[in-house]
Each structure stands twice: as C-alpha cells, then as structure tokens.
Tab-separated table of C-alpha atoms and ligand atoms in Angstrom:
chain	number	residue	atom	x	y	z
A	75	MET	CA	0.000	0.000	0.000
A	76	PRO	CA	2.545	2.606	-1.050
A	77	ASP	CA	-0.128	5.293	-1.498
A	78	ARG	CA	-1.541	4.892	2.032
A	79	ILE	CA	-0.617	6.246	5.458
A	80	TYR	CA	-2.133	5.478	8.866
A	81	ASN	CA	-5.076	7.798	9.413
A	82	PHE	CA	-5.946	8.230	13.117
A	83	SER	CA	-8.577	10.876	12.430
A	84	ALA	CA	-11.768	10.764	14.542
A	85	GLY	CA	-14.134	11.046	11.604
A	86	PRO	CA	-14.456	10.877	8.704
A	87	ALA	CA	-12.020	8.102	9.416
A	88	THR	CA	-9.969	5.381	7.834
A	89	LEU	CA	-11.789	2.691	5.827
A	90	PRO	CA	-10.648	-0.785	4.802
A	91	TYR	CA	-8.255	-0.601	1.857
A	92	SER	CA	-9.956	-3.448	0.010
A	93	VAL	CA	-13.289	-1.605	0.242
A	94	LEU	CA	-11.768	1.561	-1.206
A	95	GLN	CA	-10.245	-0.387	-4.077
A	96	GLN	CA	-13.573	-2.030	-4.921
A	97	ALA	CA	-15.355	1.330	-4.664
A	98	ALA	CA	-12.826	2.911	-7.021
A	99	LYS	CA	-13.875	0.387	-9.664
A	100	ASP	CA	-17.598	0.556	-8.967
A	101	ILE	CA	-17.687	4.327	-9.077
A	102	VAL	CA	-16.831	4.122	-12.770
A	103	ASN	CA	-18.558	0.917	-13.820
A	104	PHE	CA	-20.901	-0.843	-11.435
A	105	GLN	CA	-21.465	-4.540	-12.156
A	106	ASP	CA	-20.626	-4.109	-15.857
A	107	SER	CA	-23.563	-1.788	-16.336
A	108	GLY	CA	-21.414	0.847	-18.010
A	109	MET	CA	-22.605	3.251	-15.282
A	110	GLY	CA	-21.098	4.136	-11.937
A	111	ILE	CA	-22.717	3.420	-8.565
A	112	VAL	CA	-23.065	7.196	-8.086
A	113	GLU	CA	-25.003	7.480	-11.366
A	114	ILE	CA	-27.585	4.687	-11.318
A	115	SER	CA	-31.189	5.188	-10.252
A	116	HIS	CA	-32.003	4.461	-6.654
A	117	ARG	CA	-35.032	2.609	-8.083
A	118	SER	CA	-32.867	0.343	-10.231
A	119	PRO	CA	-32.639	-3.369	-9.381
A	120	GLY	CA	-28.885	-2.896	-8.916
A	121	PHE	CA	-29.289	-0.376	-6.124
A	122	ALA	CA	-32.295	-2.152	-4.615
A	123	ALA	CA	-30.038	-5.166	-4.115
A	124	VAL	CA	-27.355	-2.981	-2.506
A	125	ILE	CA	-29.642	-1.449	0.122
A	126	ALA	CA	-31.347	-4.788	0.793
A	127	GLU	CA	-28.013	-6.492	1.375
A	128	ALA	CA	-26.764	-3.636	3.572
A	129	GLU	CA	-29.820	-4.124	5.768
A	130	SER	CA	-29.613	-7.911	5.884
A	131	LEU	CA	-25.897	-7.819	6.727
A	132	LEU	CA	-26.568	-5.388	9.543
A	133	ARG	CA	-29.355	-7.577	10.858
A	134	GLU	CA	-27.090	-10.598	10.726
A	135	LEU	CA	-24.025	-8.947	12.272
A	136	LEU	CA	-25.933	-7.368	15.169
A	137	ASP	CA	-28.582	-10.055	15.479
A	138	ILE	CA	-31.355	-7.470	15.076
A	139	PRO	CA	-34.779	-8.982	15.838
A	140	ASP	CA	-37.699	-8.737	13.376
A	141	ASN	CA	-39.582	-6.261	15.534
A	142	TYR	CA	-36.959	-3.607	14.814
A	143	LYS	CA	-36.697	-1.492	11.664
A	144	VAL	CA	-33.338	-0.625	10.119
A	145	LEU	CA	-33.350	2.809	8.477
A	146	PHE	CA	-30.753	4.567	6.341
A	147	MET	CA	-31.216	8.270	6.980
A	148	GLN	CA	-29.538	11.574	6.108
A	149	GLY	CA	-28.711	14.691	8.102
A	150	GLY	CA	-25.951	13.096	10.161
A	151	ALA	CA	-26.118	11.893	13.722
A	152	SER	CA	-26.845	15.515	14.679
A	153	SER	CA	-30.275	15.318	13.021
A	154	GLN	CA	-31.114	12.445	15.345
A	155	PHE	CA	-30.637	14.873	18.247
A	156	PHE	CA	-33.975	16.477	17.234
A	157	MET	CA	-35.625	13.528	15.501
A	158	VAL	CA	-35.480	11.409	18.651
A	159	PRO	CA	-37.435	13.885	20.827
A	160	MET	CA	-39.712	14.918	17.947
A	161	ASN	CA	-40.761	11.298	17.505
A	162	LEU	CA	-40.544	9.961	21.046
A	163	LEU	CA	-41.064	12.841	23.459
A	164	ALA	CA	-44.704	13.880	23.524
A	165	PRO	CA	-45.550	17.440	24.685
A	166	GLY	CA	-45.808	17.654	28.449
A	167	LYS	CA	-43.727	14.500	28.931
A	168	LYS	CA	-40.112	14.155	30.044
A	169	ALA	CA	-36.995	12.310	28.951
A	170	SER	CA	-33.772	11.492	30.805
A	171	TYR	CA	-30.289	12.072	29.406
A	172	LEU	CA	-26.898	10.933	30.717
A	173	ASN	CA	-24.507	13.812	30.094
A	174	THR	CA	-21.095	12.410	29.229
A	175	GLY	CA	-19.760	14.914	26.718
A	176	VAL	CA	-20.328	17.393	23.925
A	177	TRP	CA	-22.524	15.042	21.888
A	178	SER	CA	-24.902	14.373	24.751
A	179	LYS	CA	-25.005	18.113	25.595
A	180	LYS	CA	-26.022	18.901	22.051
A	181	ALA	CA	-28.710	16.219	22.179
A	182	ILE	CA	-29.973	17.604	25.506
A	183	ALA	CA	-30.229	21.115	24.035
A	184	GLU	CA	-32.358	19.812	21.151
A	185	ALA	CA	-34.603	17.709	23.386
A	186	LYS	CA	-35.349	20.778	25.528
A	187	LEU	CA	-37.063	22.295	22.494
A	188	PHE	CA	-39.712	19.581	22.727
A	189	GLY	CA	-40.221	18.623	26.364
A	190	GLU	CA	-38.823	18.450	29.851
A	191	VAL	CA	-35.312	17.029	30.081
A	192	LEU	CA	-33.939	15.386	33.208
A	193	VAL	CA	-30.194	14.877	33.552
A	194	PRO	CA	-29.737	12.270	36.304
A	195	TYR	CA	-25.986	12.077	35.683
A	196	SER	CA	-23.289	14.407	34.374
A	197	SER	CA	-19.517	14.037	34.334
A	198	GLU	CA	-19.048	17.592	33.082
A	199	THR	CA	-17.513	19.074	36.239
A	200	GLY	CA	-14.790	16.419	36.171
A	201	GLY	CA	-13.945	17.223	32.534
A	202	PHE	CA	-15.947	14.317	31.086
A	203	ARG	CA	-13.324	11.793	32.134
A	204	LYS	CA	-15.781	9.017	32.834
A	205	VAL	CA	-19.114	7.412	32.165
A	206	PRO	CA	-21.308	6.307	35.065
A	207	ASP	CA	-21.862	2.877	36.566
A	208	PRO	CA	-25.498	1.793	36.613
A	209	GLY	CA	-25.730	2.473	40.355
A	210	GLU	CA	-24.544	6.079	40.112
A	211	TYR	CA	-27.838	7.681	39.107
A	212	GLN	CA	-31.590	7.280	39.395
A	213	VAL	CA	-33.832	7.456	36.362
A	214	ASP	CA	-37.377	8.810	36.757
A	215	PRO	CA	-39.609	5.884	35.727
A	216	ALA	CA	-41.979	8.377	34.071
A	217	SER	CA	-39.280	9.170	31.463
A	218	GLU	CA	-40.282	8.588	27.850
A	219	TYR	CA	-36.777	7.239	27.277
A	220	LEU	CA	-33.247	7.177	28.731
A	221	TYR	CA	-30.631	8.584	26.365
A	222	LEU	CA	-26.910	7.801	26.349
A	223	VAL	CA	-23.842	8.189	24.152
A	224	SER	CA	-22.113	4.817	24.151
A	225	ASN	CA	-18.676	6.138	23.158
A	226	ASN	CA	-17.616	9.722	23.746
A	227	THR	CA	-15.469	10.392	20.715
A	228	ILE	CA	-13.937	13.621	21.981
A	229	TYR	CA	-12.984	12.518	25.517
A	230	GLY	CA	-12.184	8.892	24.826
A	231	THR	CA	-14.682	7.371	27.237
A	232	GLN	CA	-16.977	4.419	26.586
A	233	TYR	CA	-19.483	2.377	28.536
A	234	GLN	CA	-18.086	-1.061	29.270
A	235	LYS	CA	-21.395	-1.882	30.931
A	236	MET	CA	-24.455	-0.357	29.301
A	237	PRO	CA	-26.905	1.673	31.376
A	238	VAL	CA	-30.065	-0.079	32.449
A	239	ALA	CA	-33.364	1.816	32.308
A	240	PRO	CA	-36.362	1.242	34.570
A	241	ALA	CA	-39.002	-1.140	33.200
A	242	ASN	CA	-40.896	0.289	30.214
A	243	VAL	CA	-38.405	3.127	29.711
A	244	PRO	CA	-36.691	2.470	26.374
A	245	LEU	CA	-32.959	3.066	26.040
A	246	VAL	CA	-31.936	5.376	23.203
A	247	ALA	CA	-28.265	5.279	22.250
A	248	ASP	CA	-26.026	7.395	20.059
A	249	MET	CA	-23.494	4.762	18.968
A	250	SER	CA	-21.914	6.867	16.227
A	251	SER	CA	-18.343	6.214	17.227
A	252	ASP	CA	-18.444	2.587	18.374
A	253	PHE	CA	-21.178	1.072	16.243
A	254	LEU	CA	-20.238	-2.488	15.216
A	255	SER	CA	-17.012	-2.338	17.209
A	256	ARG	CA	-18.345	-4.927	19.692
A	257	PRO	CA	-21.444	-7.059	20.215
A	258	VAL	CA	-24.502	-5.198	21.488
A	259	ASP	CA	-27.760	-6.713	22.728
A	260	VAL	CA	-30.172	-4.778	20.509
A	261	THR	CA	-33.184	-6.052	22.467
A	262	LYS	CA	-32.057	-3.890	25.412
A	263	PHE	CA	-32.592	-0.736	23.311
A	264	GLY	CA	-35.603	1.062	21.920
A	265	LEU	CA	-33.552	3.002	19.396
A	266	ILE	CA	-29.924	3.020	18.301
A	267	PHE	CA	-28.438	5.457	15.824
A	268	ALA	CA	-25.001	5.921	14.316
A	269	GLY	CA	-23.567	8.304	11.760
A	270	ALA	CA	-21.513	6.242	9.330
A	271	GLN	CA	-18.299	8.235	9.147
A	272	LYS	CA	-16.618	6.883	12.280
A	273	ASN	CA	-16.856	3.141	11.970
A	274	LEU	CA	-19.118	2.244	9.091
A	275	GLY	CA	-18.443	4.151	5.900
A	276	PRO	CA	-18.187	7.668	4.518
A	277	ALA	CA	-20.255	10.603	5.791
A	278	GLY	CA	-23.755	10.999	4.411
A	279	VAL	CA	-25.738	8.153	5.912
A	280	THR	CA	-26.959	7.550	9.445
A	281	VAL	CA	-28.208	4.141	10.494
A	282	VAL	CA	-31.244	4.069	12.798
A	283	ILE	CA	-32.431	0.858	14.441
A	284	VAL	CA	-35.813	1.399	16.032
A	285	ARG	CA	-38.284	-0.894	17.776
A	286	ASP	CA	-41.633	-1.092	15.969
A	287	ASP	CA	-43.837	0.059	18.844
A	288	LEU	CA	-41.895	3.336	19.139
A	289	LEU	CA	-42.791	4.330	15.574
A	290	GLU	CA	-46.353	5.005	16.676
A	291	ARG	CA	-45.456	7.618	19.256
A	292	ALA	CA	-44.905	10.526	16.836
A	293	PRO	CA	-47.471	13.347	16.973
A	294	ALA	CA	-49.664	13.910	13.895
A	295	SER	CA	-48.194	17.376	13.362
A	296	LEU	CA	-44.720	16.034	12.521
A	297	PRO	CA	-43.513	16.738	8.936
A	298	THR	CA	-43.376	13.640	6.739
A	299	MET	CA	-39.586	13.553	6.334
A	300	LEU	CA	-39.033	13.840	10.079
A	301	ARG	CA	-41.097	10.774	11.001
A	302	TYR	CA	-39.318	7.473	11.435
A	303	GLN	CA	-42.545	5.804	10.280
A	304	THR	CA	-42.225	7.381	6.815
A	305	HIS	CA	-38.799	5.871	6.258
A	306	ALA	CA	-39.799	2.559	7.794
A	307	ASP	CA	-42.829	2.285	5.494
A	308	LYS	CA	-40.764	2.970	2.391
A	309	GLY	CA	-37.683	0.884	3.151
A	310	SER	CA	-35.555	4.059	3.473
A	311	MET	CA	-36.595	4.993	-0.083
A	312	PHE	CA	-39.272	7.610	0.590
A	313	ASN	CA	-36.924	9.988	-1.184
A	314	THR	CA	-33.522	9.486	-2.806
A	315	PRO	CA	-31.237	7.861	-0.235
A	316	PRO	CA	-27.502	8.667	-0.101
A	317	CYS	CA	-26.817	5.872	-2.582
A	318	PHE	CA	-23.037	5.916	-2.550
A	319	SER	CA	-22.810	6.008	1.234
A	320	VAL	CA	-25.251	3.102	1.510
A	321	TYR	CA	-23.187	1.189	-1.052
A	322	MET	CA	-20.049	1.848	1.013
A	323	VAL	CA	-21.783	0.683	4.182
A	324	ARG	CA	-22.639	-2.568	2.426
A	325	GLU	CA	-19.014	-3.052	1.371
A	326	VAL	CA	-17.753	-2.336	4.904
A	327	LEU	CA	-20.300	-4.786	6.327
A	328	LYS	CA	-19.171	-7.490	3.881
A	329	TRP	CA	-15.596	-6.832	4.970
A	330	LEU	CA	-16.589	-7.087	8.634
A	331	LYS	CA	-18.478	-10.318	8.085
A	332	ASN	CA	-15.486	-11.856	6.291
A	333	LEU	CA	-13.328	-10.874	9.217
A	334	GLY	CA	-15.540	-12.875	11.558
A	335	GLY	CA	-18.161	-10.305	12.629
A	336	VAL	CA	-18.483	-8.092	15.676
A	337	ALA	CA	-17.162	-10.548	18.260
A	338	ALA	CA	-13.986	-11.027	16.201
A	339	ILE	CA	-13.487	-7.308	15.670
A	340	ARG	CA	-14.151	-6.697	19.379
A	341	ASP	CA	-11.188	-8.909	20.233
A	342	ILE	CA	-8.976	-7.092	17.742
A	343	ASN	CA	-10.168	-3.706	19.032
A	344	GLU	CA	-9.444	-4.739	22.632
A	345	GLU	CA	-5.944	-5.772	21.640
A	346	LYS	CA	-5.209	-2.585	19.708
A	347	ALA	CA	-6.451	-0.335	22.525
A	348	ALA	CA	-4.482	-2.324	25.116
A	349	TRP	CA	-1.191	-1.633	23.317
A	350	LEU	CA	-1.726	2.120	23.678
A	351	TYR	CA	-3.149	2.055	27.206
A	352	GLN	CA	-0.225	-0.088	28.324
A	353	ILE	CA	2.130	2.716	27.319
A	354	ILE	CA	-0.043	5.305	29.052
A	355	ASP	CA	-0.024	3.170	32.218
A	356	GLU	CA	3.712	2.453	32.114
A	357	MET	CA	5.089	5.847	31.129
A	358	PRO	CA	4.196	8.878	33.239
A	359	TYR	CA	5.277	10.876	30.162
A	360	TYR	CA	1.809	10.173	28.740
A	361	ARG	CA	-1.254	11.099	30.802
A	362	GLY	CA	-4.531	9.481	29.797
A	363	HIS	CA	-7.602	11.735	29.793
A	364	ALA	CA	-10.176	9.031	30.596
A	365	GLU	CA	-10.462	7.260	33.934
A	366	THR	CA	-9.290	3.672	33.602
A	367	ALA	CA	-12.687	1.982	33.952
A	368	SER	CA	-14.222	4.278	31.328
A	369	ARG	CA	-11.515	4.012	28.689
A	370	SER	CA	-12.665	3.893	25.079
A	371	ARG	CA	-11.450	1.156	22.740
A	372	MET	CA	-12.071	3.519	19.826
A	373	ASN	CA	-10.561	6.881	20.783
A	374	VAL	CA	-7.475	6.924	22.973
A	375	THR	CA	-6.968	10.408	24.447
A	376	PHE	CA	-3.770	11.508	26.165
A	377	ASN	CA	-1.539	14.431	26.989
A	378	LEU	CA	2.213	14.859	26.832
A	379	PRO	CA	4.184	16.847	29.444
A	380	THR	CA	3.686	20.167	27.605
A	381	PRO	CA	1.593	21.572	24.732
A	382	ASP	CA	4.827	22.199	22.800
A	383	LEU	CA	5.759	18.540	23.038
A	384	GLU	CA	2.259	17.630	21.879
A	385	LYS	CA	2.749	19.797	18.810
A	386	LYS	CA	6.103	18.217	18.125
A	387	PHE	CA	4.609	14.748	18.661
A	388	THR	CA	1.773	15.166	16.164
A	389	ALA	CA	4.032	16.824	13.594
A	390	GLU	CA	6.706	14.152	13.827
A	391	ALA	CA	4.092	11.389	13.703
A	392	ALA	CA	2.595	12.960	10.572
A	393	SER	CA	6.005	13.062	8.914
A	394	LEU	CA	6.273	9.321	9.603
A	395	GLY	CA	2.907	8.538	8.027
A	396	MET	CA	0.623	8.752	11.063
A	397	ALA	CA	-1.977	11.465	10.530
A	398	GLY	CA	-4.811	12.917	12.594
A	399	LEU	CA	-3.374	12.559	16.111
A	400	LYS	CA	-4.246	16.049	17.332
A	401	GLY	CA	-6.893	16.009	20.063
A	402	HIS	CA	-10.255	17.738	19.742
A	403	SER	CA	-10.029	21.474	20.403
A	404	SER	CA	-12.243	21.207	23.500
A	405	VAL	CA	-9.810	18.911	25.374
A	406	GLY	CA	-6.498	19.518	23.582
A	407	GLY	CA	-3.710	16.972	23.746
A	408	CYS	CA	-3.637	13.985	21.456
A	409	ARG	CA	-6.206	11.476	20.312
A	410	ALA	CA	-5.647	8.245	18.421
A	411	SER	CA	-8.867	7.043	16.814
A	412	ILE	CA	-8.463	3.339	16.212
A	413	TYR	CA	-11.755	2.257	14.700
A	414	ASN	CA	-12.461	-1.157	13.155
A	415	ALA	CA	-10.627	-0.342	9.937
A	416	MET	CA	-7.380	0.801	11.601
A	417	PRO	CA	-5.002	-2.108	11.029
A	418	GLN	CA	-3.155	-3.626	13.988
A	419	GLU	CA	0.071	-2.684	12.230
A	420	GLY	CA	-0.949	0.995	12.376
A	421	VAL	CA	-1.453	0.859	16.136
A	422	ARG	CA	1.818	-1.031	16.635
A	423	THR	CA	3.603	1.617	14.584
A	424	LEU	CA	2.084	4.330	16.772
A	425	ALA	CA	2.959	2.477	19.982
A	426	ASP	CA	6.595	2.134	18.879
A	427	PHE	CA	6.688	5.805	17.998
A	428	MET	CA	5.284	6.778	21.409
A	429	ARG	CA	8.076	4.885	23.172
A	430	ARG	CA	10.772	6.349	20.927
A	431	PHE	CA	9.415	9.891	21.184
A	432	ALA	CA	9.348	9.840	24.985
A	433	ALA	CA	12.935	8.579	25.116
A	434	ALA	CA	14.149	11.155	22.585
A	435	ASN	CA	12.337	14.118	24.169
A	436	PRO	CA	12.843	13.978	27.935
A	437	VAL	CA	11.426	16.762	30.082
B	764	PLP	C1	-19.364	12.509	15.251
B	764	PLP	C2	-20.442	12.292	16.251
B	764	PLP	C3	-21.705	12.919	16.139
B	764	PLP	C4	-22.029	13.928	15.073
B	764	PLP	O1	-22.156	13.358	13.820
B	764	PLP	P1	-22.585	14.208	12.539
B	764	PLP	O2	-22.780	13.137	11.519
B	764	PLP	O3	-21.470	15.140	12.221
B	764	PLP	O4	-23.846	14.929	12.844
B	764	PLP	C5	-22.657	12.617	17.093
B	764	PLP	N1	-22.406	11.742	18.097
B	764	PLP	C6	-21.213	11.129	18.229
B	764	PLP	C7	-20.990	10.184	19.371
B	764	PLP	C8	-20.195	11.392	17.316
B	764	PLP	O5	-19.006	10.773	17.454
C-alpha cells in the first residue's frame, strides 16, 4: 500500500483498503452496467439489491430482531438529536439524558425544544473523564426514554457496561463512534443510531435501528420527512437515499463479516487499545484523559508533558505517516482514533513511535 498512510482521524475516518479499491472500480462501472454506482437510479434493481443487502448484513451482524426497523437516513447523527425527541417525546412529557460529553449536551439542548429534560448524571464538572456505573444515578420511571452516548469520541470514554433503564423506559443510544465495534444486545434498546463516518463508511448516511412500537409515538403534526414511520414504510426509499454512502456501508459490512463479525473485531479492538493504554499506564510521560474503567477502545486520548511537546509529537508522527493525532479542540492533547478499519500494524507503529518519542524528548 505505497499510497496509504495510517489515518488516526476521529471522523471521517480510515476505511478498509480493500473496500476503497472495490469502490474505485464501482464508481466508474458498477457490475458491468457501463454506469457508476453514483449514477444509477435508486429505483434500479442494482441499487435495490445494494440497500437490501446492507440491511440484511446489519441484521445478521448485530442479530437485530424482526420487531426492529433498520433505516438509512440523512442529516448526520446531529439530526437524530432532534428527531429522537420529535418522535418519542410527547408534549408535556419528560426524557432522561446521561450527560457524558459534547454530543450528549447537544442532544440535551435539542430535546429541551420539545419537552422536559432530566439529567440524572453528568460528568461535566470532572472534565468528562468518565461514564457512570449503573448504580450512580436514578432514572425517573416516568421518562419517555433514557438517552446515552455509548462512546464519547472527543474525551475517549466508553461504557463497558451499558446503562439499564427502569421497566418500560426504552434506552436510546447514540453509537456513532463505536457502532459495530463490539457485540450489542439490541433487544435492550428502543432506538440506536449511528452516523456512518466513524466506523461504518463515509459521511452521508446515518443508520437508525428502532423498535416497531416506538414508531407510533410521533405526533400527527410532525412533517413527513421527520417521522421514522415514513422511512420505515418505504424501506428508506421515501426519497432518494444517499446511494453511494449506503453502497459503502454494504461493502464495509461485507468486509466485517469476512473478518468474523463483531465478536472477532471486538477482540482485535481490545488488543489494539491495550497496546496504547499499556504505554499510558507504564510511562508517566503520557497522561490518559479518561479514567481507567471508562476508557474507550475507539478513541485513545492523552496528553504529553507540555503543549509544545504535543505539537512536536503530532508533527513528527505525521512526517512518519501517522496522521490525525491532534486532540479535539475542547480537550487539547492527542487522540488516536483506532476504529475497526485501523489495522493492527498501524497501532503497533504508533505504539513504537510513542516509546521512541518519549525517550528522545525527555522533560
Ligand atoms: C461525530 C459524532 C456525532 C455527530 O455526527 P454528525 O454526523 O457530524 O452529525 C454525534 N455523536 C457522536 C458520538 C459522534 O461521534
């Protein structure tokens, strides 16, 4: 792969090389049709097969039961911040949100436009260094749903044990940055959504998995495009879907299935993350942002002794073919995003570099 470097960017993020190569062919001539995948009708049999296979692969990989719909939506994960309350939070009712970072704060702000929002837990005062244990908060059983962000992309925290809601309170999860990185029991959730560009494909499509009974909650006044029911009824083809992004999702899902599925990739992800956390634990030179029990397997966040050394670190890494290691502006420092498609070799290369850099740049 002489034309490739290791891309540690948080999103859009690295994709499997074999998928990119296939896409490069299909963008010009899809299945010998003489037309590219970005040119064919979304009503054509060729595309119908693509979206159908994307859905069936997702159902297979995550073991999604029949009483859940799988939707391919647009507007990014951010549009789900308002679609969730618009569809699930009736006027005069309340919803509960666990505040574990910027993405949950944004979702809370949107939900407040539609109803009362309770925040039974927040790690904001501690700098969003952790996610809560189930016993750390109390959820009002009158909540329409309990909302969480499974992996906090910016801070590098992730639930290792999912929150549990009171009986009859559905869990709603933003899984944008760890979707398909590990097995998830879908039956424990009412709704799961994930923007594609972290772990699933290019930007432009957002996957929504929603339990059938929740589709009926939306008020009659909701615009057609903003109802989950509309997209469920039309197989995500009420209007033109983001065809190329859906095609890419299918290719990534095929790749993941060939690799052994989500349990197999979970093991690989655990191994990759452990290499970096081992360095953070062994070398005081690197300070991890997340508390140990809340560490993300997807985004590893850390600081060096000084901001100047952090600058030098990211610049030197880039010159060696490791891009995108600068942390998010709201926490600073460094962040290595090591999603499904980041090869083990990339993480090993980074780990070696971290050891060498610390030795070569003592404080
Ligand atoms: C990136 C991200 C988002 C925002 O996604 P957009 O597609 O840009 O709207 C939301 N939630 C999480 C957890 C993210 O990582």
